[in-house]
Tab-separated table of C-alpha atoms in Angstrom:
chain	number	residue	atom	x	y	z
A	21	MET	CA	0.000	0.000	0.000
A	22	ALA	CA	2.400	2.588	-1.267
A	23	GLY	CA	1.809	6.183	-0.117
A	24	GLN	CA	-0.637	5.166	2.589
A	25	THR	CA	0.293	5.207	6.267
A	26	ASN	CA	-0.640	2.433	8.618
A	27	LEU	CA	-1.059	4.317	11.882
A	28	ASP	CA	-0.889	1.144	13.932
A	29	VAL	CA	2.704	0.716	12.826
A	30	VAL	CA	3.746	4.315	13.274
A	31	VAL	CA	1.949	5.533	16.412
A	32	PRO	CA	2.777	4.349	19.941
A	33	ALA	CA	0.927	1.275	21.114
A	34	PRO	CA	-1.791	1.759	23.731
A	35	ARG	CA	-0.571	1.443	27.283
A	36	PRO	CA	-2.170	-0.922	29.762
A	37	ALA	CA	-5.063	0.362	31.821
A	38	THR	CA	-3.742	3.072	34.086
A	39	SER	CA	-6.389	2.880	36.790
A	40	ALA	CA	-4.953	-0.373	38.083
A	41	HIS	CA	-1.351	0.867	37.937
A	42	PRO	CA	-1.379	4.613	38.379
A	43	SER	CA	1.770	6.403	37.328
A	44	PRO	CA	4.056	7.934	39.988
A	45	ALA	CA	2.844	11.355	38.898
A	46	SER	CA	-0.780	10.334	39.437
A	47	VAL	CA	-0.025	9.035	42.914
A	48	LEU	CA	1.846	12.190	43.834
A	49	ALA	CA	-0.858	14.417	42.394
A	50	ALA	CA	-3.521	12.619	44.423
A	51	GLU	CA	-1.444	13.118	47.542
A	52	ILE	CA	-1.006	16.840	46.820
A	53	LYS	CA	-4.698	17.178	46.167
A	54	GLY	CA	-5.400	15.660	49.570
A	55	LEU	CA	-2.998	18.040	51.287
A	56	VAL	CA	-4.536	21.066	49.605
A	57	GLY	CA	-7.998	19.800	50.511
A	58	ARG	CA	-6.962	19.650	54.170
A	59	GLY	CA	-5.542	23.155	54.014
A	60	GLU	CA	-1.933	22.052	54.345
A	61	ARG	CA	-0.666	24.200	51.527
A	62	ASP	CA	2.929	24.401	52.691
A	63	ALA	CA	3.206	20.634	52.774
A	64	ALA	CA	1.458	20.489	49.401
A	65	ARG	CA	4.018	22.872	47.918
A	66	GLU	CA	6.860	20.743	49.204
A	67	ARG	CA	5.374	17.650	47.597
A	68	PHE	CA	4.686	19.616	44.434
A	69	ASP	CA	8.410	20.120	44.023
A	70	GLY	CA	8.672	16.366	43.545
A	71	LEU	CA	5.951	16.442	40.929
A	72	VAL	CA	7.759	19.191	39.038
A	73	LEU	CA	10.951	17.177	39.178
A	74	LEU	CA	9.135	14.195	37.742
A	75	LEU	CA	7.476	15.918	34.791
A	76	GLN	CA	9.656	18.911	34.081
A	77	ARG	CA	11.984	17.390	31.503
A	78	ARG	CA	9.201	15.869	29.448
A	79	ALA	CA	7.173	19.061	29.630
A	80	LEU	CA	10.074	21.141	28.395
A	81	ARG	CA	10.721	18.801	25.481
A	82	VAL	CA	7.112	19.002	24.345
A	83	ALA	CA	6.835	22.743	24.845
A	84	PHE	CA	10.142	23.431	23.109
A	85	GLN	CA	9.320	21.311	20.083
A	86	TYR	CA	5.933	22.928	19.793
A	87	LEU	CA	7.021	26.524	20.416
A	88	ARG	CA	10.567	26.312	18.970
A	89	ASP	CA	11.792	28.894	21.460
A	90	ALA	CA	13.561	28.168	24.732
A	91	ALA	CA	12.273	31.208	26.627
A	92	ASP	CA	8.690	30.624	25.531
A	93	ALA	CA	8.956	26.947	26.452
A	94	ASP	CA	10.295	27.865	29.876
A	95	GLU	CA	7.425	30.274	30.478
A	96	ALA	CA	4.810	27.856	29.185
A	97	VAL	CA	6.017	25.063	31.458
A	98	GLN	CA	6.088	27.395	34.460
A	99	ASP	CA	2.565	28.566	33.701
A	100	ALA	CA	1.383	24.989	33.305
A	101	PHE	CA	2.759	23.898	36.684
A	102	VAL	CA	1.330	26.941	38.448
A	103	LYS	CA	-2.080	26.249	36.906
A	104	VAL	CA	-1.857	22.623	37.961
A	105	PHE	CA	-1.274	23.639	41.569
A	106	MET	CA	-4.032	26.234	41.479
A	107	HIS	CA	-6.549	23.739	40.158
A	108	ILE	CA	-5.256	20.554	41.753
A	109	GLU	CA	-8.537	20.090	43.580
A	110	GLN	CA	-10.267	19.657	40.222
A	111	TYR	CA	-8.021	16.753	39.311
A	112	ARG	CA	-9.909	13.455	39.219
A	113	SER	CA	-7.622	10.981	40.877
A	114	GLU	CA	-9.011	8.001	38.998
A	115	LEU	CA	-7.674	9.403	35.696
A	116	PRO	CA	-4.016	9.507	34.638
A	117	PHE	CA	-2.453	12.725	35.818
A	118	ASP	CA	-0.088	12.846	32.834
A	119	VAL	CA	-2.967	13.348	30.438
A	120	TRP	CA	-4.511	16.070	32.578
A	121	PHE	CA	-1.159	17.787	32.841
A	122	THR	CA	-0.557	17.476	29.091
A	123	ARG	CA	-3.845	19.225	28.451
A	124	ILE	CA	-2.848	22.104	30.698
A	125	LEU	CA	0.589	22.219	29.101
A	126	VAL	CA	-0.904	22.342	25.613
A	127	ASN	CA	-3.170	25.213	26.627
A	128	ALA	CA	-0.242	27.081	28.173
A	129	SER	CA	1.766	26.574	24.969
A	130	LEU	CA	-1.120	27.819	22.850
A	131	ASP	CA	-1.374	30.892	25.073
A	132	ARG	CA	2.328	31.511	24.458
A	133	LEU	CA	1.828	31.175	20.722
A	134	LYS	CA	-0.935	33.758	20.815
A	135	ALA	CA	1.210	36.100	22.883
A	136	ARG	CA	4.074	35.652	20.430
A	137	ALA	CA	1.795	36.372	17.491
A	138	ARG	CA	0.794	39.621	19.146
A	139	GLN	CA	4.419	40.548	19.747
A	140	GLN	CA	5.462	39.721	16.199
A	141	ARG	CA	3.121	42.340	14.883
A	142	TRP	CA	5.532	44.856	16.368
A	143	ILE	CA	8.886	43.110	16.486
A	144	SER	CA	10.604	41.651	13.459
A	145	HIS	CA	13.089	38.941	14.307
A	146	SER	CA	16.235	38.313	12.345
A	147	THR	CA	16.191	34.760	11.124
A	148	ASP	CA	18.766	32.189	10.377
A	149	GLU	CA	19.093	32.014	6.621
A	150	GLU	CA	19.879	28.365	6.632
A	151	ASN	CA	16.710	26.971	8.153
A	152	GLY	CA	14.466	29.879	8.964
A	153	TRP	CA	14.468	29.489	12.764
A	154	PRO	CA	15.204	32.535	14.863
A	155	VAL	CA	18.923	32.916	15.498
A	156	GLU	CA	18.636	32.682	19.276
A	157	GLN	CA	17.113	29.230	18.991
A	158	ILE	CA	20.175	27.743	17.403
A	159	ALA	CA	22.430	26.321	20.034
A	160	GLY	CA	26.079	25.738	19.363
A	161	ASN	CA	28.020	22.565	19.069
A	162	GLU	CA	25.851	20.665	21.540
A	163	VAL	CA	22.929	20.593	19.174
A	164	SER	CA	24.929	19.953	16.049
A	165	HIS	CA	26.355	16.928	17.793
A	166	GLU	CA	22.894	15.615	18.520
A	167	ARG	CA	21.721	16.415	15.061
A	168	ARG	CA	24.128	13.886	13.711
A	169	LEU	CA	21.464	11.377	14.636
A	170	LEU	CA	19.818	12.655	11.512
A	171	ALA	CA	21.662	13.917	8.528
A	172	LYS	CA	21.673	17.701	8.586
A	173	GLU	CA	19.662	18.035	5.433
A	174	ARG	CA	17.162	15.479	6.600
A	175	TRP	CA	16.855	17.275	9.958
A	176	SER	CA	16.062	20.518	8.216
A	177	GLU	CA	13.540	18.820	5.998
A	178	VAL	CA	11.738	17.194	8.899
A	179	THR	CA	11.721	20.259	11.129
A	180	GLU	CA	10.529	22.481	8.306
A	181	ALA	CA	7.873	19.984	7.362
A	182	VAL	CA	6.675	19.710	10.962
A	183	ALA	CA	6.731	23.476	11.388
A	184	SER	CA	4.659	23.932	8.243
A	185	LEU	CA	1.924	21.606	9.450
A	186	PRO	CA	-1.355	23.240	10.390
A	187	ASP	CA	-1.567	23.915	14.132
A	188	ARG	CA	-3.766	20.973	15.083
A	189	GLN	CA	-1.808	18.528	12.974
A	190	ARG	CA	1.427	19.788	14.478
A	191	LEU	CA	0.027	19.505	17.982
A	192	VAL	CA	-1.172	15.963	17.406
A	193	PHE	CA	2.089	15.005	15.740
A	194	THR	CA	4.161	16.520	18.553
A	195	LEU	CA	2.208	14.764	21.268
A	196	CYS	CA	2.234	11.482	19.396
A	197	HIS	CA	5.781	11.296	18.107
A	198	LEU	CA	7.730	13.418	20.537
A	199	ASP	CA	5.784	12.797	23.731
A	200	GLU	CA	4.827	9.266	22.654
A	201	ARG	CA	1.174	9.702	23.529
A	202	THR	CA	-1.442	7.351	22.136
A	203	PRO	CA	-4.333	8.759	20.099
A	204	ALA	CA	-6.636	8.082	23.029
A	205	GLU	CA	-4.417	10.082	25.354
A	206	ILE	CA	-4.124	12.879	22.814
A	207	SER	CA	-7.867	12.903	22.513
A	208	ALA	CA	-8.191	13.249	26.282
A	209	ALA	CA	-5.491	15.899	26.420
A	210	THR	CA	-6.718	18.064	23.555
A	211	GLY	CA	-10.455	17.529	23.720
A	212	MET	CA	-10.549	16.334	20.097
A	213	ARG	CA	-12.495	13.219	19.260
A	214	PRO	CA	-10.315	10.111	18.804
A	215	ALA	CA	-11.316	9.874	15.146
A	216	THR	CA	-10.306	13.495	14.617
A	217	VAL	CA	-6.964	12.850	16.245
A	218	ARG	CA	-6.326	9.930	13.911
A	219	VAL	CA	-7.297	12.002	10.871
A	220	HIS	CA	-4.911	14.811	11.853
A	221	LEU	CA	-2.191	12.309	12.542
A	222	PHE	CA	-2.760	10.553	9.232
A	223	ARG	CA	-2.581	13.814	7.302
A	224	ALA	CA	0.535	14.947	9.138
A	225	LEU	CA	2.285	11.681	8.417
A	226	ARG	CA	1.204	11.730	4.796
A	227	LYS	CA	2.761	15.140	4.380
A	228	LEU	CA	5.948	14.101	6.122
A	229	ARG	CA	6.127	10.951	4.065
A	230	GLY	CA	5.805	13.079	0.974
A	231	VAL	CA	8.631	15.366	2.086
A	232	LEU	CA	10.900	12.591	3.257
A	233	GLY	CA	10.122	10.356	0.293
A	234	GLY	CA	10.970	13.097	-2.190
A	235	LYS	CA	7.501	14.232	-3.149
A	236	ALA	CA	6.140	17.294	-1.514
A	237	GLY	CA	3.007	16.944	0.521
A	238	THR	CA	0.491	19.519	-0.476
A	239	ASP	CA	-2.228	18.873	2.028
A	240	THR	CA	-2.410	21.793	4.408
A	241	ARG	CA	-5.770	21.089	5.908
B	149	MET	CA	9.162	4.979	1.841
B	150	SER	CA	7.694	2.089	3.761
B	151	ASP	CA	5.986	2.364	7.131
B	152	GLN	CA	8.986	0.786	8.812
B	153	GLU	CA	11.339	3.311	7.227
B	154	LEU	CA	9.030	6.133	8.213
B	155	LYS	CA	8.874	4.820	11.762
B	156	ALA	CA	12.667	4.558	11.911
B	157	THR	CA	13.006	8.111	10.611
B	158	LEU	CA	10.503	9.419	13.136
B	159	ASP	CA	12.262	7.569	15.957
B	160	ALA	CA	15.525	9.202	14.945
B	161	TYR	CA	13.752	12.545	14.680
B	162	ARG	CA	12.356	12.098	18.199
B	163	ALA	CA	15.775	11.300	19.620
B	164	ALA	CA	17.326	14.289	17.884
B	165	ALA	CA	14.501	16.577	18.950
B	166	HIS	CA	14.797	15.480	22.576
B	167	ALA	CA	18.526	16.003	22.464
B	168	GLU	CA	18.020	19.468	21.018
B	169	ALA	CA	15.581	20.404	23.779
B	170	ASP	CA	17.833	18.928	26.460
B	171	ALA	CA	20.728	20.992	25.142
B	172	HIS	CA	18.710	24.117	25.836
B	173	PHE	CA	17.707	23.028	29.337
B	174	ASP	CA	20.577	21.592	31.324
B	175	GLU	CA	20.301	20.559	34.974
B	176	ARG	CA	21.007	24.064	36.180
B	177	ALA	CA	18.230	25.487	34.012
B	178	LEU	CA	15.832	22.879	35.348
B	179	GLU	CA	16.715	23.734	38.929
B	180	THR	CA	16.290	27.442	38.239
B	181	GLN	CA	12.913	26.778	36.734
B	182	ARG	CA	11.833	24.712	39.745
B	183	HIS	CA	12.783	27.574	42.053
B	184	LYS	CA	10.808	30.010	39.936
B	185	ILE	CA	7.756	27.777	39.998
B	186	LEU	CA	7.919	27.342	43.770
B	187	ALA	CA	8.411	31.075	44.221
B	188	ARG	CA	5.316	31.752	42.157
B	189	LEU	CA	3.363	29.200	44.178
B	190	ALA	CA	4.505	30.810	47.430
B	191	HIS	CA	2.943	34.097	46.332
B	192	LEU	CA	-0.324	32.604	45.123
B	193	GLY	CA	-2.398	33.178	48.242
B	194	GLN	CA	-1.049	36.595	49.056
B	195	THR	CA	-3.150	39.626	48.430
B	196	ALA	CA	-1.671	42.649	46.766
B	197	LYS	CA	0.123	45.035	49.148
B	198	VAL	CA	-1.500	48.430	49.381
B	199	ILE	CA	1.020	51.243	49.465
B	200	ARG	CA	0.058	54.242	51.635
B	201	PHE	CA	-0.548	57.493	49.913
B	202	PRO	CA	2.355	59.903	50.447
B	203	ILE	CA	2.211	61.595	53.879
B	204	VAL	CA	1.124	65.225	54.097
B	205	PRO	CA	4.198	67.480	54.432
B	206	HIS	CA	4.988	68.971	57.848
B	207	GLY	CA	3.146	72.186	58.620
B	208	ASP	CA	0.055	71.312	56.596
B	209	VAL	CA	-2.889	70.464	58.783
B	210	PRO	CA	-4.893	67.602	57.414
B	211	ILE	CA	-8.430	68.590	56.621
B	212	THR	CA	-10.837	66.507	58.636
B	213	GLY	CA	-14.611	66.629	58.688
B	214	VAL	CA	-14.642	68.907	61.757
B	215	ASN	CA	-12.115	71.311	60.219
B	216	ARG	CA	-14.081	71.417	56.988
B	217	ARG	CA	-17.207	72.497	58.949
B	218	TRP	CA	-15.280	75.244	60.717
B	219	ILE	CA	-14.025	76.542	57.376
B	220	SER	CA	-17.611	76.754	56.104
B	221	VAL	CA	-18.809	78.556	59.223
B	222	ALA	CA	-15.892	81.019	59.064
B	223	ALA	CA	-16.574	81.769	55.394
B	224	ALA	CA	-20.261	82.417	56.084
B	225	ALA	CA	-19.453	84.608	59.079
B	226	GLY	CA	-16.953	86.598	57.039
B	227	LEU	CA	-19.546	87.194	54.341
B	228	ILE	CA	-22.139	88.417	56.843
B	229	ILE	CA	-19.660	90.681	58.592
B	230	GLY	CA	-18.606	92.117	55.231
B	231	LEU	CA	-22.202	92.916	54.252
B	232	LEU	CA	-22.974	94.536	57.585
B	233	GLY	CA	-19.768	96.522	57.490
B	234	GLY	CA	-20.575	97.788	54.005
B	235	GLN	CA	-23.990	99.005	55.149
B	236	LEU	CA	-22.516	100.703	58.223
B	237	VAL	CA	-20.053	102.659	56.069
B	238	HIS	CA	-23.001	104.427	54.396
B	239	LEU	CA	-25.067	104.884	57.558
B	240	VAL	CA	-22.465	106.190	59.981
B	241	PRO	CA	-21.161	109.746	59.146
B	242	GLN	CA	-17.427	109.888	58.663
B	243	PRO	CA	-15.769	113.063	60.116
B	244	THR	CA	-12.534	112.694	58.230
B	245	ARG	CA	-12.040	111.206	54.750
B	246	ARG	CA	-8.714	110.396	53.305
B	247	LEU	CA	-9.277	112.398	50.088
B	248	ALA	CA	-10.650	115.463	51.793
B	249	PRO	CA	-7.379	117.478	51.576
B	250	MET	CA	-7.227	116.893	47.804
B	251	THR	CA	-10.807	117.987	47.262
B	252	SER	CA	-10.183	121.141	49.281
B	253	THR	CA	-7.639	122.326	46.731
B	254	ILE	CA	-9.758	121.413	43.750
B	255	ALA	CA	-13.149	122.978	43.260
B	256	PRO	CA	-15.791	120.310	42.680
B	257	SER	CA	-18.362	120.765	39.984
B	258	ALA	CA	-21.814	121.755	41.033
B	259	GLU	CA	-23.581	118.808	39.334
B	260	ARG	CA	-21.472	116.020	40.959
B	261	PRO	CA	-20.587	116.696	44.556
B	262	ASP	CA	-19.205	113.147	45.114
B	263	PHE	CA	-15.616	112.327	44.341
B	264	VAL	CA	-15.555	110.814	40.861
B	265	PRO	CA	-12.138	111.619	39.340
B	266	ALA	CA	-12.866	110.613	35.761
B	267	LEU	CA	-15.790	112.974	35.387
B	268	VAL	CA	-14.482	116.043	37.219
B	269	SER	CA	-13.670	118.987	34.943
B	270	PHE	CA	-10.908	121.473	35.649
B	271	PRO	CA	-10.796	124.765	33.765
B	272	GLN	CA	-7.004	124.919	33.678
B	273	ASP	CA	-6.733	121.374	32.388
B	274	ASP	CA	-9.421	121.880	29.760
B	275	GLY	CA	-7.558	124.749	28.316
B	276	LEU	CA	-4.298	122.849	28.247
B	277	LEU	CA	-5.931	119.796	26.617
B	278	ASP	CA	-7.577	121.952	23.987
B	279	GLU	CA	-4.217	123.422	23.090
B	280	VAL	CA	-2.615	119.972	22.837
B	281	ASP	CA	-5.465	118.655	20.700
B	282	PHE	CA	-5.262	121.604	18.366
B	283	ALA	CA	-1.479	121.208	18.042
B	284	VAL	CA	-1.817	117.528	17.166
B	285	GLN	CA	-4.514	118.164	14.584
B	286	VAL	CA	-2.523	120.877	12.928
B	287	ARG	CA	0.643	118.715	12.881
B	288	SER	CA	-1.166	115.735	11.400
B	289	ALA	CA	-2.811	117.909	8.799
B	290	SER	CA	0.443	119.306	7.539
B	291	GLU	CA	2.957	116.507	7.927
B	292	LEU	CA	0.896	113.357	7.706
B	293	ARG	CA	-1.216	114.350	4.759
B	294	ALA	CA	0.667	112.106	2.315
B	295	LEU	CA	0.290	109.130	4.581
B	296	ASP	CA	-3.325	109.915	5.093
B	297	GLU	CA	-3.818	109.933	1.302
B	298	LEU	CA	-2.408	106.441	1.048
B	299	THR	CA	-4.551	104.994	3.826
B	300	PRO	CA	-7.533	103.070	2.418
B	301	PHE	CA	-10.954	103.815	3.801
B	302	ASN	CA	-13.944	101.516	3.925
B	303	GLU	CA	-16.305	104.142	2.788
B	304	PRO	CA	-15.693	106.851	0.218
B	305	ARG	CA	-14.885	110.096	1.849
């Protein structure tokens, strides 16, 4: 089936039921929720530090890949954690905390994107001529070393192709392939229906396949 | 490109992307971020601090409700006293007036016994003013005639 993408091969496999084996983050979040409910906010803050430690790295990876700016990613992750603490009492302990947190993180990232769009009406950034990303986003030798995992040209092709995806496709792709979320989890995190998630994912992969396989994907829906 | 090749490419892309993000956020950056988050959480429940309005400078008495009433009463009393005083000036005869010595040297006109400087006529002054006026008219007639010819008039003379 040339040109068609079998999502079952490409997307992460569903994880086992999480209610029976809650993740460490879910356990910790339930504990913090209990502390806040009892009015022990200082103790809750101390425990929250552990939760931040647990999720911070993953959150920064997702936010950075989606926003493509270190400062914005930093702010978005901070905002997401603060919102989590503010609304921890609304967290339903029987559901995986990671998904709830991802939803908040996605919203915080979208807020950052909107804020950046407003700023860019007034500020014009100088851009790197090679790949179009803002100059300050290009790290030095550390990144070029890691980029050897992909050939430089291929890296540029993939990043440009991902960046050119429509917002929802890019969000779904980022959560699926960088955060390794299943379509069901993405559906829970974004509020999209599972079928919609799969459609966005299919279109994103079709475009990427076209770019990587030498024929340009033209679907921008 | 087969699905397996695509999956392998995406796996490599994920690894590279994670490495790129990790290069931006080392352990020190993560720790700094944790501190910032905890600092923001510590200030969540606090209400905004209200800064006092600048203190009144020394020497100025703050106006309170009682003071404001006294100011009103004093203003009203001053107004009443002023009105009464003005009436008393006309009713009570004044033996000495400040301008009396001046009026004694100048003969007042019969029609206006009160002191009204602008309307008082003095024979010596009238004569002097008439002479000045005549001199000016004569001078303008002789020396300013050319200029007067050039001056436009709204209505034909």
